[in-house]
PDB file of C-alpha atoms in Angstrom:
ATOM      1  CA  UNK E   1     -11.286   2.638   8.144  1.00 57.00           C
ATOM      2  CA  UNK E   2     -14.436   1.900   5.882  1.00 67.00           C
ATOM      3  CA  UNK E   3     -13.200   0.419   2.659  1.00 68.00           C
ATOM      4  CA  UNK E   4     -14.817   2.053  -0.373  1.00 75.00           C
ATOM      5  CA  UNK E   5     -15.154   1.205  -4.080  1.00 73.00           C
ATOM      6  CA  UNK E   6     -13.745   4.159  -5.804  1.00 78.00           C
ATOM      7  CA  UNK E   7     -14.785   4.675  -9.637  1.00 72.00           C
ATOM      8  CA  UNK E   8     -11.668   5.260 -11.642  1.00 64.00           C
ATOM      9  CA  UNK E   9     -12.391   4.014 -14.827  1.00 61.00           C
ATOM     10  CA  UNK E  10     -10.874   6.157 -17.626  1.00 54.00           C
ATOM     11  CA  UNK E  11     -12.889   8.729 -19.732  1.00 57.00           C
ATOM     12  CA  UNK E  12     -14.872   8.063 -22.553  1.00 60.00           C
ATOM     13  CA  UNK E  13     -12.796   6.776 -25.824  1.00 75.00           C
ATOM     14  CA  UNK E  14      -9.774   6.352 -23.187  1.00 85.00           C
ATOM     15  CA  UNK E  15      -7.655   3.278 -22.565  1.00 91.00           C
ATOM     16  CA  UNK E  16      -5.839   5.137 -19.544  1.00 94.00           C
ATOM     17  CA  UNK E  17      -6.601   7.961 -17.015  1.00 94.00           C
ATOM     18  CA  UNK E  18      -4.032  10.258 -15.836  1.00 96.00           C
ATOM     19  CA  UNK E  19      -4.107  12.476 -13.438  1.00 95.00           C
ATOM     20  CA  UNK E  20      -1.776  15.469 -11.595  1.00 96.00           C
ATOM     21  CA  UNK E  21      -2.982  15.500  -7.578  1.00 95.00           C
ATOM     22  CA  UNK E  22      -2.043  18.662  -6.091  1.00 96.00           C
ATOM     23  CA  UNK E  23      -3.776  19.166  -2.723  1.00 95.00           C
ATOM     24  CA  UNK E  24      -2.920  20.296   0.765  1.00 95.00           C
ATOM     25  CA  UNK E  25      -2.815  16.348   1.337  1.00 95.00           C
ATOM     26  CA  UNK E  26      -4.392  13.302  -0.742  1.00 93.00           C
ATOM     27  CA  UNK E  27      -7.563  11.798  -0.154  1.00 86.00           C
ATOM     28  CA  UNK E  28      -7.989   9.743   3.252  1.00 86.00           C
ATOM     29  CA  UNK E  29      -9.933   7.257   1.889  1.00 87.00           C
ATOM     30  CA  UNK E  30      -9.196   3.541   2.265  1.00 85.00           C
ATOM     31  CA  UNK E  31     -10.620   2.131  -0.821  1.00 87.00           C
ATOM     32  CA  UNK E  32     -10.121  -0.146  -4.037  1.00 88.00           C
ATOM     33  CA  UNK E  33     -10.994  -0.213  -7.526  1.00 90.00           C
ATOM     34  CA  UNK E  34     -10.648  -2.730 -10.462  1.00 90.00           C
ATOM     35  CA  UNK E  35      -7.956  -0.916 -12.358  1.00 94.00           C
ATOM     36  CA  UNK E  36      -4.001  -0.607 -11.568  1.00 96.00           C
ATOM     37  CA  UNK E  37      -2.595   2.291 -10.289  1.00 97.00           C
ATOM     38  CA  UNK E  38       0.467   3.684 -10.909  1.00 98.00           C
ATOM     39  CA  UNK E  39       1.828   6.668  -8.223  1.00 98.00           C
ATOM     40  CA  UNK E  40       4.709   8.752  -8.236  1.00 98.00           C
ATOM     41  CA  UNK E  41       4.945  11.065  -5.078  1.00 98.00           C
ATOM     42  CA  UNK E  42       6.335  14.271  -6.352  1.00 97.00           C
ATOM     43  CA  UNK E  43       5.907  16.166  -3.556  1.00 96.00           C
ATOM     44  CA  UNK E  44       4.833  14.874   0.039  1.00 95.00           C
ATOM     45  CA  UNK E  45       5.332  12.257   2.970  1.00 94.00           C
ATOM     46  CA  UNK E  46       3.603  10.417   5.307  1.00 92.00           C
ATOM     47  CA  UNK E  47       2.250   6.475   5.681  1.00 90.00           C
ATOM     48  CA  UNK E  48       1.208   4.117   2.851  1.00 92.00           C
ATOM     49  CA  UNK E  49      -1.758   1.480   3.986  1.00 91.00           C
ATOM     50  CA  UNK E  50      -1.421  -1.216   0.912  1.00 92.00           C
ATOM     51  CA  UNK E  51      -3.417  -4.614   1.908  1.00 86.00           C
ATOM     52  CA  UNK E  52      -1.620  -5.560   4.807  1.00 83.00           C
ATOM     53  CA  UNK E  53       1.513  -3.320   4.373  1.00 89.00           C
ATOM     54  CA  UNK E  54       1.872  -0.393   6.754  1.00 87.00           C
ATOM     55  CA  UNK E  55       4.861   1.601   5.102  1.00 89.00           C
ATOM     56  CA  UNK E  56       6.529   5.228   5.287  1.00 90.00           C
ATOM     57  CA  UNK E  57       6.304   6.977   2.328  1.00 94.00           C
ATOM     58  CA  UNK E  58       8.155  10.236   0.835  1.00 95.00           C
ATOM     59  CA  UNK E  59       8.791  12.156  -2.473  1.00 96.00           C
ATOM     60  CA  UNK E  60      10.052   9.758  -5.168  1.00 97.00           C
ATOM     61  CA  UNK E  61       8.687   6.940  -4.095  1.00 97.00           C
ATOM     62  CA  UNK E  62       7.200   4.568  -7.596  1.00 98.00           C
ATOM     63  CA  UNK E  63       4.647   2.344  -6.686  1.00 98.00           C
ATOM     64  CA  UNK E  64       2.766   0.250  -8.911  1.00 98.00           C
ATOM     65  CA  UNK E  65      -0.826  -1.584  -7.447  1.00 97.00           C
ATOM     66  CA  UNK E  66      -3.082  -4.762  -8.868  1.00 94.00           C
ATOM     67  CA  UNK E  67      -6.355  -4.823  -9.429  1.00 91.00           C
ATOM     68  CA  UNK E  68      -8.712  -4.557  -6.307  1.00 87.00           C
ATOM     69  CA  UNK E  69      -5.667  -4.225  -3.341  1.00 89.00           C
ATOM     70  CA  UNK E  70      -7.179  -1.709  -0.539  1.00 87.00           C
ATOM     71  CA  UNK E  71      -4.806   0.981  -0.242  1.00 91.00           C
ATOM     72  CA  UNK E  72      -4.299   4.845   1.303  1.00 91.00           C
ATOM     73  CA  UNK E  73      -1.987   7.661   1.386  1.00 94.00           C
ATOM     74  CA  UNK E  74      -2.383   9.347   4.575  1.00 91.00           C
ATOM     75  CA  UNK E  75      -0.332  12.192   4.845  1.00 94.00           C
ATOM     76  CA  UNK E  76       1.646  13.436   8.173  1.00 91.00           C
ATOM     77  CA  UNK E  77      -0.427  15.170  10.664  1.00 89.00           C
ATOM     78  CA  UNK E  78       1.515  18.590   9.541  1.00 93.00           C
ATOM     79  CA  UNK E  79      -0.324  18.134   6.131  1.00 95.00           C
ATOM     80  CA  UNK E  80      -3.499  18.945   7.920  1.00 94.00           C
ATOM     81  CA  UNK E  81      -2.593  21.714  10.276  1.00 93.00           C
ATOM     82  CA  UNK E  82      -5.165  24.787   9.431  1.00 90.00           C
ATOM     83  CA  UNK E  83      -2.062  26.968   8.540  1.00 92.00           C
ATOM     84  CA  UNK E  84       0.147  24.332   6.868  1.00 94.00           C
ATOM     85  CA  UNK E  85       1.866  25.692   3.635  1.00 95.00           C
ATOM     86  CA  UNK E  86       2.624  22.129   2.872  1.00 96.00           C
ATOM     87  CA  UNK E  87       1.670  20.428  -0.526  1.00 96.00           C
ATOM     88  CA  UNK E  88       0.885  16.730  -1.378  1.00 97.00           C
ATOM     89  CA  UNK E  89       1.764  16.099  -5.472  1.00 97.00           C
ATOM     90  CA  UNK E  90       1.479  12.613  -6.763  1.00 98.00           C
ATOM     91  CA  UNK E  91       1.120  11.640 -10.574  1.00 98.00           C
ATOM     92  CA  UNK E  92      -0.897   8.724 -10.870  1.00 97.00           C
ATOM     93  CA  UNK E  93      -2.289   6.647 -13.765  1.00 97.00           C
ATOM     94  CA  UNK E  94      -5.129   4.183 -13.433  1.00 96.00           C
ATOM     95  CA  UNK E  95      -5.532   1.614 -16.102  1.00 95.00           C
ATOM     96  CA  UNK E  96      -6.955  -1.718 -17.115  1.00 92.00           C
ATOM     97  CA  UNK E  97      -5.035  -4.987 -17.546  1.00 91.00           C
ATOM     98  CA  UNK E  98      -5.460  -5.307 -20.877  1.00 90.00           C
ATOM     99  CA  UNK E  99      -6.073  -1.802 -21.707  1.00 90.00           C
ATOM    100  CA  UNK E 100      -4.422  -2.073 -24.937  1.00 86.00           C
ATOM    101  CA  UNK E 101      -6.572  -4.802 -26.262  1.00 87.00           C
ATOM    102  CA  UNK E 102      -6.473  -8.386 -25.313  1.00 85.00           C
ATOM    103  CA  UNK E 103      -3.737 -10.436 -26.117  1.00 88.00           C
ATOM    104  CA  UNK E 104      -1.310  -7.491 -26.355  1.00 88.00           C
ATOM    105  CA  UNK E 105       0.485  -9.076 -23.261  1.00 89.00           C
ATOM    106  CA  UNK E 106       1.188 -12.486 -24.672  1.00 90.00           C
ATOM    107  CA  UNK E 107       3.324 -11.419 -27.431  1.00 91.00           C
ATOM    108  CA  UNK E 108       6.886 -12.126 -27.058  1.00 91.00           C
ATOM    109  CA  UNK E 109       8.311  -8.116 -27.174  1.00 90.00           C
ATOM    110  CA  UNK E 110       5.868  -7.753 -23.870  1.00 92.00           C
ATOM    111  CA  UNK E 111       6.726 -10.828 -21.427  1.00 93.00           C
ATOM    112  CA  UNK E 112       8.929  -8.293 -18.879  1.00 95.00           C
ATOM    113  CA  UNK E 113       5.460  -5.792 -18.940  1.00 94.00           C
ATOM    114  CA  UNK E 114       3.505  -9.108 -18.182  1.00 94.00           C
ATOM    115  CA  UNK E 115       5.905 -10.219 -15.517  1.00 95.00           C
ATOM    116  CA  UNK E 116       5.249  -6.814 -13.899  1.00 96.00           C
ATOM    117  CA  UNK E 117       1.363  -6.803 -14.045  1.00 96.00           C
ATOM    118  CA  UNK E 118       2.147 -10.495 -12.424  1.00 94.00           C
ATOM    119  CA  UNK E 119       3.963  -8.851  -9.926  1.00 95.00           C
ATOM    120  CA  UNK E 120       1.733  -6.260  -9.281  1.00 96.00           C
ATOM    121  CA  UNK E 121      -0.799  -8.625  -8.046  1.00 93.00           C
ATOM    122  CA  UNK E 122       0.913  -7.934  -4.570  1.00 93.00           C
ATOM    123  CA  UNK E 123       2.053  -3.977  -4.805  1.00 96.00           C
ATOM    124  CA  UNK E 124       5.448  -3.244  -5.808  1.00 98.00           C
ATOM    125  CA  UNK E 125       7.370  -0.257  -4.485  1.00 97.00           C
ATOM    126  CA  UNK E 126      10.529   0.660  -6.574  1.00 98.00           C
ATOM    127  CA  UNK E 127      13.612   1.904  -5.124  1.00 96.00           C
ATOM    128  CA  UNK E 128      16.095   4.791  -6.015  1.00 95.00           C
ATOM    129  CA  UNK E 129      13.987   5.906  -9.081  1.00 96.00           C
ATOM    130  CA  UNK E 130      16.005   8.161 -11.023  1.00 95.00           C
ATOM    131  CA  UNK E 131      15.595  11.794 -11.270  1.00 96.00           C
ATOM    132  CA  UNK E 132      14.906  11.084 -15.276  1.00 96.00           C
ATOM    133  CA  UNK E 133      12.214   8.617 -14.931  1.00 97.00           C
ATOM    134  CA  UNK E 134      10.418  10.990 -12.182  1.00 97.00           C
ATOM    135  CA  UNK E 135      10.417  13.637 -14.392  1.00 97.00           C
ATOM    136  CA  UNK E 136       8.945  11.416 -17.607  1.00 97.00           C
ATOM    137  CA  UNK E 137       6.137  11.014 -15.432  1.00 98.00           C
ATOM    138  CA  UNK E 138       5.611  14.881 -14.162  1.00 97.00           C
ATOM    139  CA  UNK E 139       4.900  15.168 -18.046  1.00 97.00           C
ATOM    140  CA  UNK E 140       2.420  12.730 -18.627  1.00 97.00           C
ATOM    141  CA  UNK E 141      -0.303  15.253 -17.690  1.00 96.00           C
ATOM    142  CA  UNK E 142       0.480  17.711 -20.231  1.00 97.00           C
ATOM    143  CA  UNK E 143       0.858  14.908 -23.171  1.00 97.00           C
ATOM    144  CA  UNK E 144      -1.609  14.467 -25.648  1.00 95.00           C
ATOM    145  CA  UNK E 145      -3.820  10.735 -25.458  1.00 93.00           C
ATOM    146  CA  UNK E 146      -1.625   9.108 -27.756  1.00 94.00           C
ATOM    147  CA  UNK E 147       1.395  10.423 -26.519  1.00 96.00           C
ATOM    148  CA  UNK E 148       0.286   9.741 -22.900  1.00 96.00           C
ATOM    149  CA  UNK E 149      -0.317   6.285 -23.814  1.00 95.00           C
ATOM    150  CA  UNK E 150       3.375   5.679 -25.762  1.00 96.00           C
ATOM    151  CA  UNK E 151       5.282   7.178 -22.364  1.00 97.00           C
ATOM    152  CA  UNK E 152       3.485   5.673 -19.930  1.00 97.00           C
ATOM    153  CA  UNK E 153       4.173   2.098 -22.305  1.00 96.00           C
ATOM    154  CA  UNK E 154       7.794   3.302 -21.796  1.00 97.00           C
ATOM    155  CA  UNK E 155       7.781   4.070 -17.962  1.00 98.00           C
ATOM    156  CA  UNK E 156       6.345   0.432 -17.505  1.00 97.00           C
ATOM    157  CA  UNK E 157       9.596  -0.792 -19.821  1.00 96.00           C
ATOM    158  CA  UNK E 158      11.473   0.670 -17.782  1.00 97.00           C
ATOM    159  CA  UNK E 159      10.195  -0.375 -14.672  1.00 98.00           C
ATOM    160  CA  UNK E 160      10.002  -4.048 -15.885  1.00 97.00           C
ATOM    161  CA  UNK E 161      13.929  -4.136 -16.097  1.00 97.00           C
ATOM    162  CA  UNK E 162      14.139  -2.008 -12.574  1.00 96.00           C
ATOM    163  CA  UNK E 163      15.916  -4.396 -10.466  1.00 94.00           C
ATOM    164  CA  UNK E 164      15.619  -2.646  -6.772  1.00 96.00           C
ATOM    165  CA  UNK E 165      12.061  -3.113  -5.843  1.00 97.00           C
ATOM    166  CA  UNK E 166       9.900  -4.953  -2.644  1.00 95.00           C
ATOM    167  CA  UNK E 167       7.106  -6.640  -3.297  1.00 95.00           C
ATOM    168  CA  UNK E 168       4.374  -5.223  -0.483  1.00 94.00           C
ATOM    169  CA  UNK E 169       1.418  -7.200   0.287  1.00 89.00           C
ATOM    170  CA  UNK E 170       1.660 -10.822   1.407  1.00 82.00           C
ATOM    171  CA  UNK E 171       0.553 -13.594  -1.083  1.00 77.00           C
ATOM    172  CA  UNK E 172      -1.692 -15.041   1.729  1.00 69.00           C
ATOM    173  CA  UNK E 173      -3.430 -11.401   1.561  1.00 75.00           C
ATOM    174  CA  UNK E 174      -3.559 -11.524  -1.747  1.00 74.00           C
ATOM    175  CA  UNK E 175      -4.920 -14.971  -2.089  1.00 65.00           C
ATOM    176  CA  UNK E 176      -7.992 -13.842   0.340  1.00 61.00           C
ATOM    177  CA  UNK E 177      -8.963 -11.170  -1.886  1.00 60.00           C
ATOM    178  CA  UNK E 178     -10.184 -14.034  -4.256  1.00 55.00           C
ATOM    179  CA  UNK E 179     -12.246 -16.366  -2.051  1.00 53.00           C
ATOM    180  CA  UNK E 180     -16.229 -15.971  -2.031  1.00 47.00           C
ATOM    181  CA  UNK E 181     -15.834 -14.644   1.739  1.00 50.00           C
ATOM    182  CA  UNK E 182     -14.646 -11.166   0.772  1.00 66.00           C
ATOM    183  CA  UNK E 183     -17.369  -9.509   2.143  1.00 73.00           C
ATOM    184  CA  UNK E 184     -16.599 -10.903   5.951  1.00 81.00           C
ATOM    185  CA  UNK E 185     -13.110 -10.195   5.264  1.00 81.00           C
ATOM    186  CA  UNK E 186     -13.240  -6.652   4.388  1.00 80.00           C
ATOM    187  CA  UNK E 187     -14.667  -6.196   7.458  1.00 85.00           C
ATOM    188  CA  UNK E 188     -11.919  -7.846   9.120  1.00 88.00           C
ATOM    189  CA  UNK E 189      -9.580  -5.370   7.676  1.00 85.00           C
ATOM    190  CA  UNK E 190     -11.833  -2.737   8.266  1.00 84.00           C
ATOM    191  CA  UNK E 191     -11.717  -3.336  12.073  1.00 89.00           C
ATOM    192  CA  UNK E 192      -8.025  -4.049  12.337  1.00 89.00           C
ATOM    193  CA  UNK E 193      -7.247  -0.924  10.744  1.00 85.00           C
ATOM    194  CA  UNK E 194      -9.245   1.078  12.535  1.00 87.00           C
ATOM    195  CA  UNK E 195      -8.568  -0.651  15.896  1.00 91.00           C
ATOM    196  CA  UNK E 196      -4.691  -2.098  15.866  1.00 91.00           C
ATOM    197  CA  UNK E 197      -3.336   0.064  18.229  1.00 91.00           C
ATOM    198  CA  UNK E 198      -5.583  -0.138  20.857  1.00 92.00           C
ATOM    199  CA  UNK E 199      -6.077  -3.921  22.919  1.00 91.00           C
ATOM    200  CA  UNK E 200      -8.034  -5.936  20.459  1.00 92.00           C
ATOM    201  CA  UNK E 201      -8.109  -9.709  19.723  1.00 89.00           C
ATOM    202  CA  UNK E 202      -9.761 -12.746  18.371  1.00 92.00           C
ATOM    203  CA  UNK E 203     -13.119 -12.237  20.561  1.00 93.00           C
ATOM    204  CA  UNK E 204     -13.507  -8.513  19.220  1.00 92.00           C
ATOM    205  CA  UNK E 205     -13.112  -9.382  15.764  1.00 93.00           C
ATOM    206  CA  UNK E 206     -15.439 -12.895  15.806  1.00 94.00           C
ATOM    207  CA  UNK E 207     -18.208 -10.911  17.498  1.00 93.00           C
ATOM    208  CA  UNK E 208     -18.092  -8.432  14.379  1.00 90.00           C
ATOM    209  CA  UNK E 209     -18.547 -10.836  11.973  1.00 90.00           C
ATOM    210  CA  UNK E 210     -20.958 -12.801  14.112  1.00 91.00           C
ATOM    211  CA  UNK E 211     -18.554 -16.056  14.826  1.00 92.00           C
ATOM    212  CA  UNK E 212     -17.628 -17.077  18.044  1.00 93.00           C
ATOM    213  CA  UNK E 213     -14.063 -17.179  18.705  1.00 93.00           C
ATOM    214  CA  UNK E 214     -13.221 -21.005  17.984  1.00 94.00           C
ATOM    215  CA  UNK E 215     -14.678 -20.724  14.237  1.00 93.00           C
ATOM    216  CA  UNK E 216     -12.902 -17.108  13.594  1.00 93.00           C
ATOM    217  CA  UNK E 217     -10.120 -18.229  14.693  1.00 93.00           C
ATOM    218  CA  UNK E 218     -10.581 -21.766  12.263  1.00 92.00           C
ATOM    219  CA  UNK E 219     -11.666 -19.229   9.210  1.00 90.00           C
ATOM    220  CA  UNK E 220      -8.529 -16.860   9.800  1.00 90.00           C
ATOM    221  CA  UNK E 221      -6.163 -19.321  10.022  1.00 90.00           C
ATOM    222  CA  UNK E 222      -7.483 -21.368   6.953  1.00 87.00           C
ATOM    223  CA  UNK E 223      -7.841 -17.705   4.939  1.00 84.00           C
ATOM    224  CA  UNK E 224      -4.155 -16.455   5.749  1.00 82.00           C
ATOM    225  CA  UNK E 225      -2.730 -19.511   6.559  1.00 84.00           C
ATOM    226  CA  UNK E 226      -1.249 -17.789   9.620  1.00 89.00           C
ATOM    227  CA  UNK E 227      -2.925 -17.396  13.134  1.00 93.00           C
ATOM    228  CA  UNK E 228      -5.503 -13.815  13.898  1.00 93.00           C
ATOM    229  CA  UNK E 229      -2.676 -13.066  16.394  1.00 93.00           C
ATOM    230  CA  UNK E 230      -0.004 -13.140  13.884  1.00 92.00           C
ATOM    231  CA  UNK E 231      -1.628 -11.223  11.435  1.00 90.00           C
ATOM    232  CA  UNK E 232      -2.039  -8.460  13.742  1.00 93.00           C
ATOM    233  CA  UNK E 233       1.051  -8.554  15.342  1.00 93.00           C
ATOM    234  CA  UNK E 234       2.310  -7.731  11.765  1.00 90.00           C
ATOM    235  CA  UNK E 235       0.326  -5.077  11.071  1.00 91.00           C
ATOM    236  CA  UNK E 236       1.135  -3.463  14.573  1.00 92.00           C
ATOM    237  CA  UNK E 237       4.886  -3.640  13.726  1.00 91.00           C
ATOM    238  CA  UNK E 238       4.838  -2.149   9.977  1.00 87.00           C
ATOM    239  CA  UNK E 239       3.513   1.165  11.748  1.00 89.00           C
ATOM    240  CA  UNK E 240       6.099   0.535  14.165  1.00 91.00           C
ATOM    241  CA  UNK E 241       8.204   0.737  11.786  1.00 88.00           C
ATOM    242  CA  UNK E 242       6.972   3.709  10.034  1.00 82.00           C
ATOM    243  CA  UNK E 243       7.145   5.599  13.311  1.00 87.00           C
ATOM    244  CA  UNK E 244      10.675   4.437  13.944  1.00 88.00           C
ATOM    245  CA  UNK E 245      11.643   5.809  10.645  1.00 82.00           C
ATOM    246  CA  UNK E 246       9.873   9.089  11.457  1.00 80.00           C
ATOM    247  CA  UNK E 247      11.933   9.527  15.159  1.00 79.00           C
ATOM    248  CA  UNK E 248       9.422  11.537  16.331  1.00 75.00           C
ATOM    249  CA  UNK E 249       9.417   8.971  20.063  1.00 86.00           C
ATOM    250  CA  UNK E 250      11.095   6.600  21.630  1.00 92.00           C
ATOM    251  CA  UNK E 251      10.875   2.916  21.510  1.00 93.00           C
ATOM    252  CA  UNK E 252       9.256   2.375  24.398  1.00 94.00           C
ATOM    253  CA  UNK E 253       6.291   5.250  23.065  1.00 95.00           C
ATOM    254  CA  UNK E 254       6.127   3.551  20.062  1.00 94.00           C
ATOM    255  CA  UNK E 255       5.544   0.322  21.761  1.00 95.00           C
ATOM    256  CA  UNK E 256       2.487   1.390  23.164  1.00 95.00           C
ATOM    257  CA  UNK E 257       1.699   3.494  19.996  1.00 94.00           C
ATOM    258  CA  UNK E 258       1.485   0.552  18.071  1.00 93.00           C
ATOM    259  CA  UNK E 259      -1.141  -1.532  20.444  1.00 94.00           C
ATOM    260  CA  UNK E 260       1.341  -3.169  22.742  1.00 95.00           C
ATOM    261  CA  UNK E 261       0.738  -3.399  26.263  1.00 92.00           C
ATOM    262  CA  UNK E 262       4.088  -4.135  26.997  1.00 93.00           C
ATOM    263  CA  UNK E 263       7.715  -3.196  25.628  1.00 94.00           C
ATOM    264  CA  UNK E 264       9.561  -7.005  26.169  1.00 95.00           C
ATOM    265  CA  UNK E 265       6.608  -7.784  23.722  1.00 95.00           C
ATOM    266  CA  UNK E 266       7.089  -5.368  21.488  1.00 96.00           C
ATOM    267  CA  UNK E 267      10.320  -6.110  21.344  1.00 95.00           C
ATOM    268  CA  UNK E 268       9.825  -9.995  20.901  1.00 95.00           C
ATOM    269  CA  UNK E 269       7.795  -9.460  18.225  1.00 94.00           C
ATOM    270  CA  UNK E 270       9.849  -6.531  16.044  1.00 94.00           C
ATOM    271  CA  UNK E 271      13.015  -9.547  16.196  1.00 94.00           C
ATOM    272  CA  UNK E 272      10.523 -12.427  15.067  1.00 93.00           C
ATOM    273  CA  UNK E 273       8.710 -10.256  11.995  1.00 90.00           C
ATOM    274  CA  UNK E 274      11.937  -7.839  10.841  1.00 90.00           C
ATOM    275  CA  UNK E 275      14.927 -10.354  12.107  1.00 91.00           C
ATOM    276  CA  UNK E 276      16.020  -7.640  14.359  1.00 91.00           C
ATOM    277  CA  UNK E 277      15.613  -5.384  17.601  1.00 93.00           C
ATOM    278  CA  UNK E 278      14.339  -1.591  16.643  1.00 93.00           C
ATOM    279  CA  UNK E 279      17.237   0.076  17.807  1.00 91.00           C
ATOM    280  CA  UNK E 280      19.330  -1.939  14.923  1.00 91.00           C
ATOM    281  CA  UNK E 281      16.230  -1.649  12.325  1.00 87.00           C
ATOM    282  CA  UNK E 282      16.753   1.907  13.102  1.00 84.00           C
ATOM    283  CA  UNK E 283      20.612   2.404  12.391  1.00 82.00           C
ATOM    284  CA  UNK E 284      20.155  -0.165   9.616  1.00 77.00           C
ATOM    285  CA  UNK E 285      17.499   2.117   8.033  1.00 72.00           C
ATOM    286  CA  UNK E 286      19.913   5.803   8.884  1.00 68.00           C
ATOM    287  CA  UNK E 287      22.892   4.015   7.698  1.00 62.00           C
TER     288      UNK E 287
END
């Protein structure tokens, strides 16, 4: 997956940008932008790419993203079956920082709001949003600007006190995003993404960036503070995961599904990253 620079940046004479998607399925782009984005899924399933998170995503999910994380809603193949009657319906808002004006963060009534930009650094996903909240923001689009811009002020209150959420991207992810390298690095990501499921490793990835494998291998680990191997691994069991969740094959299919050439592997490496065996991630997840 190519990562693109999207332009979001509100309308003229706009501190925020809001917008209703209703589509037979959202944009397959992997990209970024400079502003946050806030998504409610309405309407719609499938798998969320967020920096180094591979997640399943349905209707209701809240997630809230920094500045400048890569990230994609890609929608379940039925989505884009010629005949499909399916609809994907997400409310999202895209804002600065500081769009209210600098310093609006460091008074004392907004520390919780600043907490959560803090914490959206990395991606948050909230869990078991209310009914109420969801339906505050399948308003916002019909609001006028200075309306739009008191509720979504109150949606972010109340997400700031929201105490079931996950934080999604890893810091050592997040920390990359900042070094001068980023332009080797996105095409790191680039190539994992694209490539995870089928056999890749160090070699494939130096020989992209033009390294040899002994200096990739120094740059990764001193970037992510975690071996290429790892790092993949990781990203090969969050899809797991997601297919898992969807039960659409068996273990040993999703094994291979996910880039591993064996299943004792796959296996060895679900217990290391998730702490247990699929099978119990599985009934964990039903139950």
């Amino acid at each position: 997956m190519k990562l693109h620079l999207l332009n979001r940046s509100s309308i003229v004479d706009r501190s925020i940008k809001v917008s209703r998607n209703l589509y037979k399925n959202f944009l397959r782009v992997w990209h970024f932008h400079p502003e946050f984005e806030l998504v409610a899924i309405i309407r719609s399933s499938g798998t969320r790419f967020v920096g180094d998170n591979i997640e399943r995503f349905d209707s209701g999910d809240v997630v809230l993203i920094g500045k400048d994380i890569p990230h994609m809603w890609l929608n379940d193949d039925a989505y884009f079956e010629e005949n499909s009657n399916l609809m994907a319906e997400a409310i999202a808002v895209h804002f600065e920082k500081e769009f209210l004006g600098k310093g609006f963060l460091e008074v004392p009534e907004m520390h919780l709001l600043s907490n959560l930009f803090e914490l959206a650094a990395r991606g948050i996903r909230f869990l078991n949003v209310q009914e109420q909240l969801l339906n505050e923001f399948k308003i916002l689009p019909y609001l006028d600007p200075t309306a739009q811009v008191i509720k979504v002020i109150d949606i972010l209150s109340h997400l700031s006190k929201h105490k079931d959420y996950r934080i999604i991207c890893s810091s050592t992810f997040v920390n990359s995003l900042h070094r001068t390298e980023n332009r080797r690095l996105n095409k790191i990501y680039e190539y994992v993404f694209e490539n995870f499921d089928k056999p890749i490793g160090s070699s494939n990835v130096a020989e992209i960036i033009g390294m040899n494998k002994s200096a990739f291998s120094r740059f990764f680990k001193k970037t992510h503070r975690k071996p290429f191997t790892k790092y993949l691994n990781e990203i090969r069991i969050g899809y797991a995961c997601k297919l898992l969740i969807e039960n659409r094959e068996n273990i040993t299919s999703i094994a291979y599904l996910s880039g591993f050439n064996n299943v004792s592997n796959f296996n060895r490496q679900f217990k290391i990253i998730k702490g247990k065996t699929p099978s119990l991630y599985l009934k964990d997840f039903k139950d």
